[in-house]
PDB file of C-alpha atoms in Angstrom:
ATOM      1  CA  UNK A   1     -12.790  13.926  17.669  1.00 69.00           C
ATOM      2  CA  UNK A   2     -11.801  12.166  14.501  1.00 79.00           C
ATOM      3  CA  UNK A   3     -14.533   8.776  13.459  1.00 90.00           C
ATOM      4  CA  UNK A   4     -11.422   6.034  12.934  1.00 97.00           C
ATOM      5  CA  UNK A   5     -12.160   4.832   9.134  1.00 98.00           C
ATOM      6  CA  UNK A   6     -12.733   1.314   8.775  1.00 98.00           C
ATOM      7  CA  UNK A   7      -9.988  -1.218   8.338  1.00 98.00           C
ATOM      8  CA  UNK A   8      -9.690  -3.033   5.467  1.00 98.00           C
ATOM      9  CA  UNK A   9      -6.937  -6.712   5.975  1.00 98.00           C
ATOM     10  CA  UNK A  10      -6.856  -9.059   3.194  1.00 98.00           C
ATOM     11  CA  UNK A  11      -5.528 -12.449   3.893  1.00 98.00           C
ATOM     12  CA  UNK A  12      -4.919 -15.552   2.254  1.00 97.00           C
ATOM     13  CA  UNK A  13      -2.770 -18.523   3.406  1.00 95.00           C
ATOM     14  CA  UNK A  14       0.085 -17.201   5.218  1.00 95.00           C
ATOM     15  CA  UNK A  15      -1.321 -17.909   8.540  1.00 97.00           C
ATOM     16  CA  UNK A  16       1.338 -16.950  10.940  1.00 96.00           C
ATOM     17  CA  UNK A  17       2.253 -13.657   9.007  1.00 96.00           C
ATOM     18  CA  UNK A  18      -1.300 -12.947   9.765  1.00 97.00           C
ATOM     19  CA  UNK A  19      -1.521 -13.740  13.521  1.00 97.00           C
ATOM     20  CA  UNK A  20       1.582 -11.214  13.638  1.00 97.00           C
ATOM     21  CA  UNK A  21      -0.224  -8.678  11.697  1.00 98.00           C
ATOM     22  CA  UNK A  22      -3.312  -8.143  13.793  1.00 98.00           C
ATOM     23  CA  UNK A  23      -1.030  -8.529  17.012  1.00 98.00           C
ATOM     24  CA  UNK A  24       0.762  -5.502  15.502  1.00 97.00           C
ATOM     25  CA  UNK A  25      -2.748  -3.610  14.845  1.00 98.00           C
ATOM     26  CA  UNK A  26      -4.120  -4.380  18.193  1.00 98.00           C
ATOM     27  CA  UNK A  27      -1.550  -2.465  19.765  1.00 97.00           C
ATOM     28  CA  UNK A  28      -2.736   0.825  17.685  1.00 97.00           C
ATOM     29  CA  UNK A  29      -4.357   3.172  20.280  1.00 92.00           C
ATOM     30  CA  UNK A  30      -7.531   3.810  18.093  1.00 97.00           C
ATOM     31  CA  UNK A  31      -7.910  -0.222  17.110  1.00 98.00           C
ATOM     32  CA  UNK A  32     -10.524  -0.417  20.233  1.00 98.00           C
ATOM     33  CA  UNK A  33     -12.457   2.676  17.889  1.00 98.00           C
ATOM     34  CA  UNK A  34     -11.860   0.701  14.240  1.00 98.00           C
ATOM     35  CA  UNK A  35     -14.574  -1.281  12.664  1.00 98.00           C
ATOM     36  CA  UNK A  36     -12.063  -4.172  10.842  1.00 98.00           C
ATOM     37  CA  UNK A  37     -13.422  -5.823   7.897  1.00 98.00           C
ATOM     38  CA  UNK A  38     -11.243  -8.881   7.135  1.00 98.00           C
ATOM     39  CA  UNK A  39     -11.397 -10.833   3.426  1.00 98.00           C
ATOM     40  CA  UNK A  40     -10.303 -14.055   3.408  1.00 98.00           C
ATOM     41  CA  UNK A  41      -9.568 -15.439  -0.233  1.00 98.00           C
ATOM     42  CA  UNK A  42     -10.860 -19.112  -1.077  1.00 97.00           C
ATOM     43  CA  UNK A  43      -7.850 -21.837  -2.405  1.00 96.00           C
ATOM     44  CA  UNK A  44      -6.498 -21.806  -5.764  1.00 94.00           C
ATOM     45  CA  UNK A  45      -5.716 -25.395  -5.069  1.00 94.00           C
ATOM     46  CA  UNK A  46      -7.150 -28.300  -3.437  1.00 93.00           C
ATOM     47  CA  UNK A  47      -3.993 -28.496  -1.513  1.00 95.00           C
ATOM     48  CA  UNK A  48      -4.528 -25.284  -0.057  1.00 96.00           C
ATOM     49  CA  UNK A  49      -7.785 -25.759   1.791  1.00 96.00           C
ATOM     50  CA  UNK A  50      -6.219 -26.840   4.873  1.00 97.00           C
ATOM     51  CA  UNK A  51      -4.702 -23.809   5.783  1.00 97.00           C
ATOM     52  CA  UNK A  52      -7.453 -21.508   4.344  1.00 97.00           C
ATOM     53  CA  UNK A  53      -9.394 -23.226   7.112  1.00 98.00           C
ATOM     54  CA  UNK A  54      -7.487 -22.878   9.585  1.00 98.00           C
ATOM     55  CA  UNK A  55      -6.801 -19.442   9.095  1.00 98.00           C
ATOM     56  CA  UNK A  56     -10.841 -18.842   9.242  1.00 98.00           C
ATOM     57  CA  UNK A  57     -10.837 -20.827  12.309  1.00 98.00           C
ATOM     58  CA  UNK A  58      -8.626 -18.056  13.996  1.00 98.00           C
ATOM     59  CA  UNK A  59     -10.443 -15.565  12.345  1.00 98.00           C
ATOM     60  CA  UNK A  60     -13.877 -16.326  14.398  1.00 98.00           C
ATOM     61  CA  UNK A  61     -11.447 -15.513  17.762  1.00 98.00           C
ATOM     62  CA  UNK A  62     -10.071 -11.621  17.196  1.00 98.00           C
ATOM     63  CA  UNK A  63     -10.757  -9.620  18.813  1.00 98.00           C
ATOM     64  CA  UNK A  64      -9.447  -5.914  20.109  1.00 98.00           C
ATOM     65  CA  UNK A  65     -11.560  -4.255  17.368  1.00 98.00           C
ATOM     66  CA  UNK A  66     -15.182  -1.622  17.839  1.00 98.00           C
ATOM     67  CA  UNK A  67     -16.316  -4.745  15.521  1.00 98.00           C
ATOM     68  CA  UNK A  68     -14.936  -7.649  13.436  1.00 98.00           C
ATOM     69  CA  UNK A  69     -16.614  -8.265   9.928  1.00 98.00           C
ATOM     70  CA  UNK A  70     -15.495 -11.376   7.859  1.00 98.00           C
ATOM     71  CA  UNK A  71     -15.863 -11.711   4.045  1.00 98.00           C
ATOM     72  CA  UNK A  72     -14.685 -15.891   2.975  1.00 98.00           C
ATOM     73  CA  UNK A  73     -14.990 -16.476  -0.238  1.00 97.00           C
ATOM     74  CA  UNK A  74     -15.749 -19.410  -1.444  1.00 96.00           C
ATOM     75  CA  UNK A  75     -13.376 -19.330  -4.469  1.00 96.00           C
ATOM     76  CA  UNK A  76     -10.125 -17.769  -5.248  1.00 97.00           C
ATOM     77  CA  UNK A  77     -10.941 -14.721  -6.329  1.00 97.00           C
ATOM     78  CA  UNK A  78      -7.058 -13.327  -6.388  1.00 96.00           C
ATOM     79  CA  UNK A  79      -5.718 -10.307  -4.668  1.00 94.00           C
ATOM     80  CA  UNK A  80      -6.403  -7.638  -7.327  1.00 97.00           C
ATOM     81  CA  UNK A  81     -10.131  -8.683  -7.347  1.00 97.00           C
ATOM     82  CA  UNK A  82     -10.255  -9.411  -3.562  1.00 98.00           C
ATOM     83  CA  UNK A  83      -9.237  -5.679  -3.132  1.00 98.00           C
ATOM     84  CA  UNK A  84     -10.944  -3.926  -5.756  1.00 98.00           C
ATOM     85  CA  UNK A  85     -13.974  -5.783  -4.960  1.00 98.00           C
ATOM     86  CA  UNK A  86     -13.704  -5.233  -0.742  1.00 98.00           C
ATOM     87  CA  UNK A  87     -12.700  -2.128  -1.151  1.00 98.00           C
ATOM     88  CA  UNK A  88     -15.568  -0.838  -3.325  1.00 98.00           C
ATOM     89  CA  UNK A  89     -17.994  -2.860  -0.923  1.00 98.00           C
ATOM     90  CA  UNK A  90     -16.872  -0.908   2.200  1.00 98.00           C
ATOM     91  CA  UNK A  91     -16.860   2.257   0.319  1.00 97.00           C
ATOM     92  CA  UNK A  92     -20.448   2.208  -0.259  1.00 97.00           C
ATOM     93  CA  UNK A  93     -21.398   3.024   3.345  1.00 97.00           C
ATOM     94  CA  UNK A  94     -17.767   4.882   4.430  1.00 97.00           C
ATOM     95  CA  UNK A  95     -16.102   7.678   3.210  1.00 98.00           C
ATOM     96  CA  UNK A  96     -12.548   6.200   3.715  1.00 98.00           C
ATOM     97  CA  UNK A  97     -10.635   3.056   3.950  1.00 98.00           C
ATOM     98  CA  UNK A  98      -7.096   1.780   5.707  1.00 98.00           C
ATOM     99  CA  UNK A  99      -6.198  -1.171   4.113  1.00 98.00           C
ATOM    100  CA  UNK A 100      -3.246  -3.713   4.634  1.00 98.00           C
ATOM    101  CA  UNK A 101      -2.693  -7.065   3.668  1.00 97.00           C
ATOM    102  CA  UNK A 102      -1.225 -10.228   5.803  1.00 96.00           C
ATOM    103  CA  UNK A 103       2.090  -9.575   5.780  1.00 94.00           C
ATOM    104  CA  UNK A 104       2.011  -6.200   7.147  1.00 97.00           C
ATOM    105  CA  UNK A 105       3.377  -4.744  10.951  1.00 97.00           C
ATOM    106  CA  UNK A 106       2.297  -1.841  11.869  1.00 97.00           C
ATOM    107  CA  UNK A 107       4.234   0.351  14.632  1.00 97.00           C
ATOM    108  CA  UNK A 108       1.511   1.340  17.068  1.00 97.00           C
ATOM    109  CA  UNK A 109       1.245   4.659  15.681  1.00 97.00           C
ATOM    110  CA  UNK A 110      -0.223   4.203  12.319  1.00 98.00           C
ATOM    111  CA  UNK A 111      -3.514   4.036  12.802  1.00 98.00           C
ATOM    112  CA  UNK A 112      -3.505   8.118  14.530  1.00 97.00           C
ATOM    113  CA  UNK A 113      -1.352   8.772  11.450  1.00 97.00           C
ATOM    114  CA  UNK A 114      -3.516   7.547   8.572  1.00 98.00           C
ATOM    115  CA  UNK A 115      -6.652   8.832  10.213  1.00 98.00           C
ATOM    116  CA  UNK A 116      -5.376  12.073  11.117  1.00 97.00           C
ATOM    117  CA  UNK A 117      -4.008  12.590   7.541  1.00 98.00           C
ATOM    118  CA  UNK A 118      -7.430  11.280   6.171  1.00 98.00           C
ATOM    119  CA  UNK A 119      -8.834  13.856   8.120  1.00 97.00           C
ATOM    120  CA  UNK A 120      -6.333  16.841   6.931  1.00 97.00           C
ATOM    121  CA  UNK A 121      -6.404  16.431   3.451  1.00 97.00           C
ATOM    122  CA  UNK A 122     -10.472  15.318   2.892  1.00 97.00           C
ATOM    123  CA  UNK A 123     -10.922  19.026   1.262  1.00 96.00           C
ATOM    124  CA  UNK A 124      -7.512  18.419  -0.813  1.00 97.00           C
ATOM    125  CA  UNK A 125      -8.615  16.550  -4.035  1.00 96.00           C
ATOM    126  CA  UNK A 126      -4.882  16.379  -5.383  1.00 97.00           C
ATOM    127  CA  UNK A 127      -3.827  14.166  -2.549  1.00 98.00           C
ATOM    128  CA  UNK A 128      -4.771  11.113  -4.030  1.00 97.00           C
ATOM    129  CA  UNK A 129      -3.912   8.226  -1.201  1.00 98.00           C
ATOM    130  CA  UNK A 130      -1.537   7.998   1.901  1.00 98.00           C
ATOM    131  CA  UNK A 131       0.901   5.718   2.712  1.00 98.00           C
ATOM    132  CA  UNK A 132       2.239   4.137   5.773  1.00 98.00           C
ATOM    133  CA  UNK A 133       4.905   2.369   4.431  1.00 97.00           C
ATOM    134  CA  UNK A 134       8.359   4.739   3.235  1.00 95.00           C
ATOM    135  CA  UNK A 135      11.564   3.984   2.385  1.00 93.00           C
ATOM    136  CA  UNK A 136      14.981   4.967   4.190  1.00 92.00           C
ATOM    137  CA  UNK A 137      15.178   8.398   3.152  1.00 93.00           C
ATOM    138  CA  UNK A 138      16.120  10.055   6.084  1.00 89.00           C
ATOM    139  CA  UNK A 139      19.316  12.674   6.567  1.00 84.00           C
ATOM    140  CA  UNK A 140      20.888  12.191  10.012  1.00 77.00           C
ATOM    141  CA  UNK A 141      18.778  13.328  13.084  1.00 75.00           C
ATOM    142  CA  UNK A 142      15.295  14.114  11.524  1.00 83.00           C
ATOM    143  CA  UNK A 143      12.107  14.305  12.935  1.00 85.00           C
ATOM    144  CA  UNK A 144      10.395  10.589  12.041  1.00 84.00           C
ATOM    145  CA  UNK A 145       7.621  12.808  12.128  1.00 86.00           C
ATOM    146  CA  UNK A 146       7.847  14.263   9.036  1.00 92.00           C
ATOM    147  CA  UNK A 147       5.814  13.810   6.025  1.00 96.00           C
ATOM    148  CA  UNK A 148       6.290  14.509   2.258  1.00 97.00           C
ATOM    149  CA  UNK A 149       4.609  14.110  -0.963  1.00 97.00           C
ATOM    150  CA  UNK A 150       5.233  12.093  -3.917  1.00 97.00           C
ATOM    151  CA  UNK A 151       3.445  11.599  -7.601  1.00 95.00           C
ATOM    152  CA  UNK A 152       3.546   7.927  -6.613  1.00 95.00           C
ATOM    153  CA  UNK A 153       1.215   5.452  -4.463  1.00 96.00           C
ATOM    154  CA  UNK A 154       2.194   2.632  -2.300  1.00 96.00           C
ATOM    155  CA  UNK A 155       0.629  -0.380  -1.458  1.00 95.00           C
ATOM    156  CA  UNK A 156       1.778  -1.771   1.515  1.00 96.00           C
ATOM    157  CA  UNK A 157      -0.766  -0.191   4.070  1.00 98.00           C
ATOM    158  CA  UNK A 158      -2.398   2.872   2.523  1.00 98.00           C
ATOM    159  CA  UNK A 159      -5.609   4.792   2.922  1.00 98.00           C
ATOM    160  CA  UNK A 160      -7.977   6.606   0.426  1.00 98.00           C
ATOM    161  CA  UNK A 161     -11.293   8.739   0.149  1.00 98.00           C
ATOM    162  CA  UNK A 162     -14.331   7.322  -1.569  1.00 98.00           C
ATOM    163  CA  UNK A 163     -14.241  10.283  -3.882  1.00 97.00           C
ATOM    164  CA  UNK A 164     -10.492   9.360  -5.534  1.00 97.00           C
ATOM    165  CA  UNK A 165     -11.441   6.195  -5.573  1.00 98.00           C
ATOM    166  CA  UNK A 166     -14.420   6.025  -7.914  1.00 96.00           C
ATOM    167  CA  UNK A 167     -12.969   7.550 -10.431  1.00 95.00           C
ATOM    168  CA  UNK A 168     -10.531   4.934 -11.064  1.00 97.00           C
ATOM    169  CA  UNK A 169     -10.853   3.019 -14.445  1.00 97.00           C
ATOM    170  CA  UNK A 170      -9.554  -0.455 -14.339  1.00 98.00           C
ATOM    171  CA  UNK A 171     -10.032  -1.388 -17.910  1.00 97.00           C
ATOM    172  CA  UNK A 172      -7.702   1.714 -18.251  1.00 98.00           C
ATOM    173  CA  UNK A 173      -8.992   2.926 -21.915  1.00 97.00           C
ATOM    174  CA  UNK A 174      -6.470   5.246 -22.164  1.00 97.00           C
ATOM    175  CA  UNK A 175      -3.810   2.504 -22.197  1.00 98.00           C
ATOM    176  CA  UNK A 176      -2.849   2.571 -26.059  1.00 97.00           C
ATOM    177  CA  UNK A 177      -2.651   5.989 -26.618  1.00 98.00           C
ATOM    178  CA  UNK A 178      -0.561   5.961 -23.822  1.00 98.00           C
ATOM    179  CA  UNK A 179       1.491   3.212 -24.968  1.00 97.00           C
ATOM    180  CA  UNK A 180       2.601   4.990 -27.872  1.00 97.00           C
ATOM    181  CA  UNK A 181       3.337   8.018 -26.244  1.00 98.00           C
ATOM    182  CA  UNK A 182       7.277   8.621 -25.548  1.00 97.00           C
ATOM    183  CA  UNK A 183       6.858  11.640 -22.992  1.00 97.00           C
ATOM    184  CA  UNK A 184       4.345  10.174 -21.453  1.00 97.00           C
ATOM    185  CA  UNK A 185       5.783   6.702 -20.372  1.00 97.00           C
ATOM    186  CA  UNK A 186       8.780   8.599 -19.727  1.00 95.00           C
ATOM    187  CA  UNK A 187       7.115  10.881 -17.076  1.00 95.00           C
ATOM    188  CA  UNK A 188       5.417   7.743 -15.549  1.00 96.00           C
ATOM    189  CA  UNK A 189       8.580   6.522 -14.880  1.00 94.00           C
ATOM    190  CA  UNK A 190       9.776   9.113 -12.517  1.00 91.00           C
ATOM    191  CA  UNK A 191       7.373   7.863 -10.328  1.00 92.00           C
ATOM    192  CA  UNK A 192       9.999   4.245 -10.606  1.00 92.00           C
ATOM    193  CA  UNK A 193      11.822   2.420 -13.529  1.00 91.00           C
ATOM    194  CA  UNK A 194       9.261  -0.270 -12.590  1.00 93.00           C
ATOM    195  CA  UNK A 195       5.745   1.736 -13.930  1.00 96.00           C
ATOM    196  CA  UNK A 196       5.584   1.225 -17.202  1.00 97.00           C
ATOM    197  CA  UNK A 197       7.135  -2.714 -17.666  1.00 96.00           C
ATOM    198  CA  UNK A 198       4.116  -3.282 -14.436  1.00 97.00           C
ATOM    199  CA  UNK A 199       1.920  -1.819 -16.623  1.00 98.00           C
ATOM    200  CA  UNK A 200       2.592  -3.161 -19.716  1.00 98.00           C
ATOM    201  CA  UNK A 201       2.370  -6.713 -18.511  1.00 98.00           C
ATOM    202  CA  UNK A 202      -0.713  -6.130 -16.678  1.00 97.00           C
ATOM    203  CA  UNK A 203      -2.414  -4.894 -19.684  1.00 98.00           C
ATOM    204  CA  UNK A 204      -0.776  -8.090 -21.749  1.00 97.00           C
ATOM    205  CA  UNK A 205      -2.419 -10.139 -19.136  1.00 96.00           C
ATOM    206  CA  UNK A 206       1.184 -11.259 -17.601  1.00 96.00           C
ATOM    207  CA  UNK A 207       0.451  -9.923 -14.080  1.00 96.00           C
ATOM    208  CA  UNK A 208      -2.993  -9.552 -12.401  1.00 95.00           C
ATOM    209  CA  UNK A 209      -2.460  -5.763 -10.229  1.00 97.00           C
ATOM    210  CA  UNK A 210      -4.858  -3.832  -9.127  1.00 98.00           C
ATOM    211  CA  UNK A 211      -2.010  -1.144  -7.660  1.00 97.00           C
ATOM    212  CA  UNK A 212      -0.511  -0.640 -11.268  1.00 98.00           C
ATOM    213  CA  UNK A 213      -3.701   0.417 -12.642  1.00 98.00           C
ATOM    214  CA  UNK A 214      -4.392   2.324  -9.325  1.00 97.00           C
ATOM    215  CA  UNK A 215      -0.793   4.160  -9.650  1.00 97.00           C
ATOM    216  CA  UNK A 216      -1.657   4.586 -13.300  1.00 98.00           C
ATOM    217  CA  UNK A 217      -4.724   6.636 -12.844  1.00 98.00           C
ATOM    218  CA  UNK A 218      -3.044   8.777  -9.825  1.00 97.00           C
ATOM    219  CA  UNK A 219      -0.828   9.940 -12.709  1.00 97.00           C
ATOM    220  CA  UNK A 220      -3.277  10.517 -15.183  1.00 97.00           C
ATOM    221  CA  UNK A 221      -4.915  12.953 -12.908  1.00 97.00           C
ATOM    222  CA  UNK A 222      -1.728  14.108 -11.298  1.00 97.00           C
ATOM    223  CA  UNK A 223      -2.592  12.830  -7.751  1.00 97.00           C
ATOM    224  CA  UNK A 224      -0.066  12.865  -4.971  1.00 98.00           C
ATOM    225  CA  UNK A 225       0.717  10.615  -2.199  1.00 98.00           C
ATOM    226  CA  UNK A 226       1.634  11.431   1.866  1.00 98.00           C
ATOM    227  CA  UNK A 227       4.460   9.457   2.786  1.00 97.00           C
ATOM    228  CA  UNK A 228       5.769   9.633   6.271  1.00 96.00           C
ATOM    229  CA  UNK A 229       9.729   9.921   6.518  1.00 95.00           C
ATOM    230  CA  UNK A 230       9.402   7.402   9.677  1.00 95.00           C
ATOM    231  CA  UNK A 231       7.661   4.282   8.519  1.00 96.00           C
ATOM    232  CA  UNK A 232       4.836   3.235  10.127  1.00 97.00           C
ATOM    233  CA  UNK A 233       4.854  -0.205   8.496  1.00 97.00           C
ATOM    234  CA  UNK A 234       7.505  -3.267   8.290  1.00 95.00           C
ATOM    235  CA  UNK A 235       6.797  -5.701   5.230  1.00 93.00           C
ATOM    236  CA  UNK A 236       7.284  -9.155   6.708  1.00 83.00           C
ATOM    237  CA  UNK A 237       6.525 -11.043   3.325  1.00 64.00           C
ATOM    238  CA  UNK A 238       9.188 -11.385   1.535  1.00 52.00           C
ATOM    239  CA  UNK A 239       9.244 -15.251   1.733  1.00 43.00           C
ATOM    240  CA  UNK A 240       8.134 -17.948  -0.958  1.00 40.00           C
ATOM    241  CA  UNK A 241       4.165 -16.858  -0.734  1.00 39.00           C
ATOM    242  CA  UNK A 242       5.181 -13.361  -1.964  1.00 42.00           C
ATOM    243  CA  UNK A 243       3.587 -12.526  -5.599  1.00 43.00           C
ATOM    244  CA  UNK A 244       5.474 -10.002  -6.844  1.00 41.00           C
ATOM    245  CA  UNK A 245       8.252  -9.203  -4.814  1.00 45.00           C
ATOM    246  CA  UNK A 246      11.103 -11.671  -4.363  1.00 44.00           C
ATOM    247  CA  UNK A 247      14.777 -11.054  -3.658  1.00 41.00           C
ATOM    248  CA  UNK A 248      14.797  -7.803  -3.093  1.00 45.00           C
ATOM    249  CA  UNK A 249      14.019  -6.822   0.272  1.00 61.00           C
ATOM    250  CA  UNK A 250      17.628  -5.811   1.694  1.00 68.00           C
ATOM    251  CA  UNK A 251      16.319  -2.448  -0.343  1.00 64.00           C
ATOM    252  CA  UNK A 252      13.261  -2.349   1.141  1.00 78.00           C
ATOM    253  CA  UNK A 253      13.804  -2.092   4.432  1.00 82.00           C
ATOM    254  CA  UNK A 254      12.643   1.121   6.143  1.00 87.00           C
ATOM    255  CA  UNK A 255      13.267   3.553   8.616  1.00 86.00           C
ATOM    256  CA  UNK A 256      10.929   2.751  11.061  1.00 91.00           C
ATOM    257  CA  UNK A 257       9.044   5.109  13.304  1.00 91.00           C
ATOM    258  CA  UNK A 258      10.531   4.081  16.927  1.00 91.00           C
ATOM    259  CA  UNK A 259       9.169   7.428  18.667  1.00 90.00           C
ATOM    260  CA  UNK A 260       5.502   6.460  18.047  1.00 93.00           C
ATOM    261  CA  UNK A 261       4.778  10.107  18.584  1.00 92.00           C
ATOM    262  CA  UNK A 262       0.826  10.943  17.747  1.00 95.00           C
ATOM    263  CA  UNK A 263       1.356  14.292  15.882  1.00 95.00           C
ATOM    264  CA  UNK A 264       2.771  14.760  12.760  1.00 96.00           C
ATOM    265  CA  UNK A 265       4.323  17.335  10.016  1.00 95.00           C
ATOM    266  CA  UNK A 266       2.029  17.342   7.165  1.00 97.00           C
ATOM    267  CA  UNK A 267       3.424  19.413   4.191  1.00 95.00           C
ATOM    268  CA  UNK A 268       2.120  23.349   4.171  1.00 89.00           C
ATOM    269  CA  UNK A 269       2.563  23.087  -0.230  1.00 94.00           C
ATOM    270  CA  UNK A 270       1.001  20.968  -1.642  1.00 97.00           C
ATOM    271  CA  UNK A 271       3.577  19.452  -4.390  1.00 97.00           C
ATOM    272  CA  UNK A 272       5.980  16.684  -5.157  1.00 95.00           C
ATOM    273  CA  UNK A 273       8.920  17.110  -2.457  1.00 94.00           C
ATOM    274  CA  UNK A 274      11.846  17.744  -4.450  1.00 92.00           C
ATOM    275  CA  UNK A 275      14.345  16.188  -2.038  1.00 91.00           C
ATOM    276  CA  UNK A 276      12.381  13.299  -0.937  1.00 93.00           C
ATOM    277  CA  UNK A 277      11.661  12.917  -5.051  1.00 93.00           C
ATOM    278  CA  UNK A 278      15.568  12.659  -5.593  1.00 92.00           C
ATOM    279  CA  UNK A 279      16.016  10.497  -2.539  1.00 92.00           C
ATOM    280  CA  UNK A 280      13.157   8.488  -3.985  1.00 92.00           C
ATOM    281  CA  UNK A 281      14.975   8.188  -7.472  1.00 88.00           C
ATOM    282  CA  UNK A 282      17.880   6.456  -5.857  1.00 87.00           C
ATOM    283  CA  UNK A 283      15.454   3.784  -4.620  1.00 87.00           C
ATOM    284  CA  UNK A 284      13.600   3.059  -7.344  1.00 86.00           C
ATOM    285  CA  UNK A 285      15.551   4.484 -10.641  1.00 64.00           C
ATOM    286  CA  UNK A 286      16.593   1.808 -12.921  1.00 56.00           C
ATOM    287  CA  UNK A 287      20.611   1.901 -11.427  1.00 53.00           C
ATOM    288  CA  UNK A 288      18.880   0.834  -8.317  1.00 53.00           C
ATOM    289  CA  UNK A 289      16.576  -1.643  -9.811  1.00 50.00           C
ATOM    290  CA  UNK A 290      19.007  -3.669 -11.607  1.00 47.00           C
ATOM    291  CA  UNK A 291      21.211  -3.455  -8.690  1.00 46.00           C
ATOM    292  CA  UNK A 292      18.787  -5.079  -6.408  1.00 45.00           C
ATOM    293  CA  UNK A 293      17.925  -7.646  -8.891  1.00 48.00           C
ATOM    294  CA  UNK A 294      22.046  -8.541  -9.306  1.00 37.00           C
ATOM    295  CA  UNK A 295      21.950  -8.626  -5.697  1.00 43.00           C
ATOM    296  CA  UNK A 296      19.007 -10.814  -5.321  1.00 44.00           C
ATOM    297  CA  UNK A 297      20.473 -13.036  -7.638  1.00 34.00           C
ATOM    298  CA  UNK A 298      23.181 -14.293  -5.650  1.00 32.00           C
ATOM    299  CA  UNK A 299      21.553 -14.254  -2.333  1.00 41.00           C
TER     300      UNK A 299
END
């Protein structure tokens, strides 16, 4: 029998995008089994303490959980810190994390899927995080079931081992060598046309990411990602509280796992799926990128 790892939700003032997100997660079979530790960010504004309030008012009434733990801060700490600070607090006593943030729906399946791929891969250092969320990348007829591995992390729901996550330098040193280096930005960016300009600002101080500098180290240690072909999340934030995603969403939108089925096709090699790699190109290559933005343009 597989220990569910703890939950991880950060939240911050999108209060009914929240109610819909633990809905979602109560309806996971193992939620009853999951200890959920919930971080509510302080206000940035004056303005927002209202609704900070409220939203730790509801937090004090879910339930559904093994146990509810919840972190307000007093002061806006921003999501980047929120997470790398939570997550490294919860880490200290658990050898894994799930974590999703307040915008997330889950299909009722994710939770057996992120534990049980937790679980498979604990021995397999390479495998650097999974992720729930996927994109469309599906040929007619197949199995939602199906999994595949990429050099690139997600961060819309995603689980990790204490172990890969450590090791993670967010000052990134390496960062100016790096920047100089040609072949090296250039193989970053088959992991998405979006790396390396994410990067760059984040090391300018033009963007405040913790998953940049996360994706960044996966590739300096050439860490892979499970994906699962039928999505086992819906992002529901793509509204005027989003911080860095806007516009874009029409090419977002997944496949998502409708079978709920509680076993799953893990890959028997463990290496970048060539197909779902291609597949993944289309999404996130710069054609597609500049598409989306030309698109979200005139929306």
């Amino acid at each position: 029998m597989i220990k569910p790892a703890p939950i991880l939700l950060f939240t911050y003032k999108r209060l009914d995008a929240l109610k819909n997100t633990i809905a979602a997660l109560k309806k996971n079979d193992l939620a009853s089994e999951s200890d959920l530790f919930i971080f509510s960010d302080g206000p940035k504004q004056l303005k927002d303490k209202d609704i900070i309030d409220q939203i730790r008012t509801f937090l004090k009434t879910v339930d559904g959980f093994k146990s509810v733990t919840i972190s307000a801060s007093p002061t806006n700490k921003g999501l980047a810190n929120s997470i790398i600070g939570g997550v490294t607090t919860v880490m200290e006593k658990s050898e894994t994390v799930i974590v999703l943030e307040d915008d997330l729906l889950t299909t009722p399946n994710f939770l057996t899927y992120m534990n049980k791929a937790l679980s498979e891969y604990t021995a397999e250092k390479k495998i650097f995080s999974i992720s729930g969320y996927s994109f469309d990348l599906r040929s007619k007829d197949q199995n939602p079931n199906t999994t595949y591995l990429l050099n690139r992390g997600w961060s819309w729901g995603w689980a990790t081992w204490r172990d890969r996550w450590e090791n993670v330098d967010w000052e990134v040193a390496s960062y100016k060598e790096f920047s100089e280096n040609k072949l090296e930005r250039k193989e970053f960016a088959k992991g998405g046309s979006d790396l390396n300009a994410m990067l760059d600002k984040q090391m300018s101080g033009k963007l405040d990411s913790w998953a940049i500098r996360w994706f960044y180290h996966q590739f300096k240690t050439g860490g892979l990602t499970l994906y699962p072909l039928g999505s086992k999340i819906y992002n529901d934030g793509f509204d005027e509280f989003a911080t860095h995603t806007n516009g874009s969403e029409k090419r977002y939108l997944p496949y998502l796992d409708k079978e709920h089925q509680m076993n799953f096709n893990f890959p028997k090699e463990i290496a970048i799926s060539k197909e779902y790699q291609k597949k993944f190109q289309s999404k996130m290559g710069f054609i597609a990128r500049i598409k989306s933005k030309i698109e979200g343009f005139f929306k």
